[in-house]
Rosetta silent file (secondary structure, phi, psi, omega in degrees, C-alpha in Angstrom):
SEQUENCE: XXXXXXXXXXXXXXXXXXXXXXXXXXXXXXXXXXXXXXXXXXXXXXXXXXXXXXXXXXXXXXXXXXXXXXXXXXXXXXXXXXXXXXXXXXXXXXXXXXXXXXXXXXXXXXXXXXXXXXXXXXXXXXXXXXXXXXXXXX
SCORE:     score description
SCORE:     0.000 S_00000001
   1 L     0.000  -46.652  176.492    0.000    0.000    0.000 S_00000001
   2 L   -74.103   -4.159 -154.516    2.645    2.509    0.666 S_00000001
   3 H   -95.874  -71.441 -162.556    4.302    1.459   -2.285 S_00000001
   4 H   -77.761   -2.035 -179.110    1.436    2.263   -4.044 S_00000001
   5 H  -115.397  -45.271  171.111    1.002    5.736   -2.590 S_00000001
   6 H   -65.117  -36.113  179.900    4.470    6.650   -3.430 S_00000001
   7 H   -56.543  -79.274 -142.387    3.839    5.866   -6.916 S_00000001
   8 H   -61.520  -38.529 -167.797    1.054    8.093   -7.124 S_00000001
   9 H   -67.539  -34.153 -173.198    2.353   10.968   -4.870 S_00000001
  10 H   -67.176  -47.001 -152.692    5.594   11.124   -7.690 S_00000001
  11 H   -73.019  -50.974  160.854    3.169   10.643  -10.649 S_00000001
  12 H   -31.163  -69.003 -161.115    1.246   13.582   -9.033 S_00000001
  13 H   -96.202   -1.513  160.645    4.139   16.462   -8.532 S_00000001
  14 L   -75.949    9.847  179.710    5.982   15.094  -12.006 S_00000001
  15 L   -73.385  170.230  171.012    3.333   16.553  -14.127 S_00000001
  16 L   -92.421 -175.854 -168.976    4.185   18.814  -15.861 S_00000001
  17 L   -95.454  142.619 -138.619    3.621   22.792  -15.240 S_00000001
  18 E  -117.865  145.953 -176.564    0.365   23.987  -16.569 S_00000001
  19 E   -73.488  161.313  167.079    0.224   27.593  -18.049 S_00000001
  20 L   -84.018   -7.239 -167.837   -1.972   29.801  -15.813 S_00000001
  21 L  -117.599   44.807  115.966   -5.039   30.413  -17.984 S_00000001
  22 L   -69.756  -21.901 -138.057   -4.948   26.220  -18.332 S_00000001
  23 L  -139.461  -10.838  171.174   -5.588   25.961  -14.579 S_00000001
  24 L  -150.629  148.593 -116.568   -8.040   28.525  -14.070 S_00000001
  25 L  -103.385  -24.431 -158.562  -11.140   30.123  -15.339 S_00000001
  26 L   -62.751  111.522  138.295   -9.754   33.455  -15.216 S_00000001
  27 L   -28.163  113.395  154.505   -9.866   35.438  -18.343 S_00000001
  28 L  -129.217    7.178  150.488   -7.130   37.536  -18.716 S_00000001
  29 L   -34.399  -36.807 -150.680   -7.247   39.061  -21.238 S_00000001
  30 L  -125.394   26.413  176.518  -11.084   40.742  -19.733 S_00000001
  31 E   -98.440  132.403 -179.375   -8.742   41.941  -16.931 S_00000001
  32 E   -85.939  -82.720  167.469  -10.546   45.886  -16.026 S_00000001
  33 E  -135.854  150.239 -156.103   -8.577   47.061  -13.174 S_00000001
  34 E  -126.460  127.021  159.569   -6.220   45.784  -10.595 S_00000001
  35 E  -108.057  151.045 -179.874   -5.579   46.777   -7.041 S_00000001
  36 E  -127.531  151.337 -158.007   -2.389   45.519   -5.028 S_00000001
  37 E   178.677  154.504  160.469   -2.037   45.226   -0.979 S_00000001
  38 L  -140.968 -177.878 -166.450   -0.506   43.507    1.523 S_00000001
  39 L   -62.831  -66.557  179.710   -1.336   42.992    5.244 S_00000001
  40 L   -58.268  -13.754  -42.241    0.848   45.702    6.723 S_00000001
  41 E  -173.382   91.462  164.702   -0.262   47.876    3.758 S_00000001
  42 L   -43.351  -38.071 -166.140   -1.630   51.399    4.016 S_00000001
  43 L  -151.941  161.149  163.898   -3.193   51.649    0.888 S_00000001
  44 L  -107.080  116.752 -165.644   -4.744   49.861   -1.817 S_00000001
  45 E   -99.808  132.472 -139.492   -2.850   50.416   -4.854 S_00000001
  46 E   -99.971  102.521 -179.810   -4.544   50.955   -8.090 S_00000001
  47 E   -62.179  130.319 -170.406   -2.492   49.661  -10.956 S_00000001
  48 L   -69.428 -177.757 -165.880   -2.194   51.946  -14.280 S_00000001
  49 H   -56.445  -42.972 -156.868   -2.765   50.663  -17.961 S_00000001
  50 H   -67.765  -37.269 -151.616    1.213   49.974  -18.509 S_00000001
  51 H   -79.265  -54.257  159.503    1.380   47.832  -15.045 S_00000001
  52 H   -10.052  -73.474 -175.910   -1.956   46.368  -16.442 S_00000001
  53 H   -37.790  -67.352  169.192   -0.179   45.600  -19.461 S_00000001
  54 H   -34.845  -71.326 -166.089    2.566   43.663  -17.520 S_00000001
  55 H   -40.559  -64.701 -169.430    0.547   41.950  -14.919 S_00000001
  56 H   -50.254  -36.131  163.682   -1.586   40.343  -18.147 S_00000001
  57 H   -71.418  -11.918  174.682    1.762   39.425  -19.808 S_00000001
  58 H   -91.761  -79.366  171.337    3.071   37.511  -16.866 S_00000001
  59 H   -23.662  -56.599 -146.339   -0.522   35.968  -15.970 S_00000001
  60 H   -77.716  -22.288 -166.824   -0.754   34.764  -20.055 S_00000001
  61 H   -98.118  -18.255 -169.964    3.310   33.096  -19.712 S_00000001
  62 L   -57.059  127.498  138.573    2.935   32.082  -15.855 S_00000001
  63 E   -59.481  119.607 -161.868    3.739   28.398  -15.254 S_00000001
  64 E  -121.924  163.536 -175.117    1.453   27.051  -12.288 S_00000001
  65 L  -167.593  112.740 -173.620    1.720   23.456  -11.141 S_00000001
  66 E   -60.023  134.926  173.828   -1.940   22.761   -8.871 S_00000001
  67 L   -82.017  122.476  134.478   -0.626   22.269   -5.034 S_00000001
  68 L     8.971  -80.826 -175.723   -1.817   18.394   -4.300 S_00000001
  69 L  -107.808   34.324  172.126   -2.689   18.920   -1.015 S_00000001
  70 L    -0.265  111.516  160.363   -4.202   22.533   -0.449 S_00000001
  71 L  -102.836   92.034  162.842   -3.329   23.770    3.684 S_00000001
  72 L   -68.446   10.295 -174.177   -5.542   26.831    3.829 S_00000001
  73 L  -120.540    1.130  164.096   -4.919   27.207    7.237 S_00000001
  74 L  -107.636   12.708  169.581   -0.865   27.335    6.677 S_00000001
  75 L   -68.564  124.508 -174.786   -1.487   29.666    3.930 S_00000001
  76 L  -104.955  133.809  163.146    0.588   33.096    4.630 S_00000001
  77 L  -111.403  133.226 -176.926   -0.765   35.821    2.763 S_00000001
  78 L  -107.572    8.267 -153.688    1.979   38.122    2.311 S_00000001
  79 E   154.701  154.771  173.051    0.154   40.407   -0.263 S_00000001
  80 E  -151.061  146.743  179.662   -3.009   40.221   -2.969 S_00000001
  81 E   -87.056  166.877  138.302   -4.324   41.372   -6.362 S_00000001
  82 E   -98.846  114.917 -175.882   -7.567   42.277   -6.438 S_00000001
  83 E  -127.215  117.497  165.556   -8.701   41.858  -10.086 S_00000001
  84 E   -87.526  139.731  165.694  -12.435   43.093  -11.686 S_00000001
  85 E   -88.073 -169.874  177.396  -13.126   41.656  -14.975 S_00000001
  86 L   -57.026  -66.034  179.302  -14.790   43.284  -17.870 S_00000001
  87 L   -91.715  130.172 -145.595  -17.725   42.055  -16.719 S_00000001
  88 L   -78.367   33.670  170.961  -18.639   43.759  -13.564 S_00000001
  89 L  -119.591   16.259 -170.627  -19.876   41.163  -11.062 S_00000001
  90 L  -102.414  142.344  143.609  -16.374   38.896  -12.009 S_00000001
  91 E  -169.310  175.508 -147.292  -13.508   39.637   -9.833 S_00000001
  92 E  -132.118  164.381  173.673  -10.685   37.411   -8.726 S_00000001
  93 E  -135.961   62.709  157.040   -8.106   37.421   -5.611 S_00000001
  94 E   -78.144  119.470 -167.478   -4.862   36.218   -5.916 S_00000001
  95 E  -103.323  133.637 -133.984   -3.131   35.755   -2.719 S_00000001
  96 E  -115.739  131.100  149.599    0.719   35.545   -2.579 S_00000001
  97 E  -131.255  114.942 -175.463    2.998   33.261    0.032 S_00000001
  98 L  -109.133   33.775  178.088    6.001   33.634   -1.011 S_00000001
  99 L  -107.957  -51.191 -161.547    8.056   31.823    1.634 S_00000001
 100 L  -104.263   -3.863  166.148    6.442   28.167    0.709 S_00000001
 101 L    77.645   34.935 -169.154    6.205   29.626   -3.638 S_00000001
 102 E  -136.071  146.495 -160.953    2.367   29.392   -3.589 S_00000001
 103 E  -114.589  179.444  152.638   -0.171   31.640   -4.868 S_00000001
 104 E  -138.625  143.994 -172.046   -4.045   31.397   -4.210 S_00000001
 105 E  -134.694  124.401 -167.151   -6.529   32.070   -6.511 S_00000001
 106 E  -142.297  146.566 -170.921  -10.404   32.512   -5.636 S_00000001
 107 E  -126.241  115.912 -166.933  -13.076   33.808   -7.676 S_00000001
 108 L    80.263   15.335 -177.981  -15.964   35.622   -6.439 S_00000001
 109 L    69.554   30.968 -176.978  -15.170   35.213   -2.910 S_00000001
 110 L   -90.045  178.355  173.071  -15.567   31.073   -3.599 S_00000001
 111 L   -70.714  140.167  173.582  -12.852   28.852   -1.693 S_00000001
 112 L   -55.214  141.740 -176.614   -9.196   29.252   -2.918 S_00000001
 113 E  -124.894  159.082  179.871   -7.610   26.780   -5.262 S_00000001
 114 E  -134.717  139.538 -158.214   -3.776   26.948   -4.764 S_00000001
 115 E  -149.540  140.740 -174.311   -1.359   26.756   -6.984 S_00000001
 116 E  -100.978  123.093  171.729    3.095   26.014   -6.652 S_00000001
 117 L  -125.092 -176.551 -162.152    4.634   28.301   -8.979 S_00000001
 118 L   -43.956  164.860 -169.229    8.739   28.644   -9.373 S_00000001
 119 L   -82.173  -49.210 -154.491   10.903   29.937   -6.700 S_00000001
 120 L  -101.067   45.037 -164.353   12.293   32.717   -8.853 S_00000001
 121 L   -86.911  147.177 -161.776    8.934   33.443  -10.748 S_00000001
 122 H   -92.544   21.863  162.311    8.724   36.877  -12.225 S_00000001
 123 H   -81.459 -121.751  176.218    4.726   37.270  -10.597 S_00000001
 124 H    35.337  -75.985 -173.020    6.661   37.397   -7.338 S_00000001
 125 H   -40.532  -77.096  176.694    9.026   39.926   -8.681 S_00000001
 126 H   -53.673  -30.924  148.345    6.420   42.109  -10.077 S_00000001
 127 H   -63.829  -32.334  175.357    4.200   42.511   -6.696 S_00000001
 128 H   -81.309  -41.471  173.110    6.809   42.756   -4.763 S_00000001
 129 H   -60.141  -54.580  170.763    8.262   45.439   -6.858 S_00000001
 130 H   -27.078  -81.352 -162.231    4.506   47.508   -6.827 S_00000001
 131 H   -25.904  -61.016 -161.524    4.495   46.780   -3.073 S_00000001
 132 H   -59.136  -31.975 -162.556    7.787   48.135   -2.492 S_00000001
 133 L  -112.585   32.399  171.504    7.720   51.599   -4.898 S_00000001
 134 L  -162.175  -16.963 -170.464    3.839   51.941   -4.117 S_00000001
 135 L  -118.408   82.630 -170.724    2.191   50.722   -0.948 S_00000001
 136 L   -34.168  134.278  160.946    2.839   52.846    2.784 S_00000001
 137 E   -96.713  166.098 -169.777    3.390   50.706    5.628 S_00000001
 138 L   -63.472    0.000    0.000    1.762   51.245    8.841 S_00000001
């Protein structure tokens, strides 16, 4: 039996990494406007067309790989998007722990799907860079 559990847990985190608009519903292309925050976080900050621009090119190339075993209750949110779609009852969350590489993504205030993406993933980068140039700390 454990035998048989190892197989599967390998076969499981050797797939391979899934584009992000494979893995989730999310248009993104129909992305309206974007706010960025984090816990300590002063403000919410409202990203302009150009960051816009970015965010959507990193969202259409991110590689995602679905987390297995989902811990919402060891989830650290270090930071979050806020995203409205085109159409205006759609909006999105993605919530960022970047100590364990894992994003969350919930739509409509439904439960969070989780997702492992690369240590050195340029999502990461780019929120952290907003954060840093854009959002007052208490």
């Amino acid at each position: 039996m454990a035998v048989l559990i190892t197989i599967l847990l390998i076969f499981f985190y050797s797939k391979r990494l899934l584009l992000f608009n494979e893995v989730s519903e999310f248009d993104i292309a129909n992305i309206e406007s974007a706010r960025i925050s984090y816990p300590r976080g002063l403000n919410l900050y409202e990203l302009n067309s150009k960051e816009l621009e970015q965010l959507r090119a990193i969202l259409d190339s991110q590689e995602v790989r679905k987390k297995l075993i989902p811990n919402i209750q060891a989830f650290n949110s270090d930071s979050y998007i806020f995203i409205n779609g085109k159409e205006t009852e759609t909006t999105y969350s993605i919530n960022f722990d970047y100590k364990r590489n894992i994003i969350g993504i919930s739509e409509n205030r439904k439960p969070m799907d989780q997702y492992i993406l690369k240590k050195d993933s340029e999502l990461f980068f780019f929120v952290q860079n907003l954060i840093k140039n854009n959002v007052k700390e208490l």
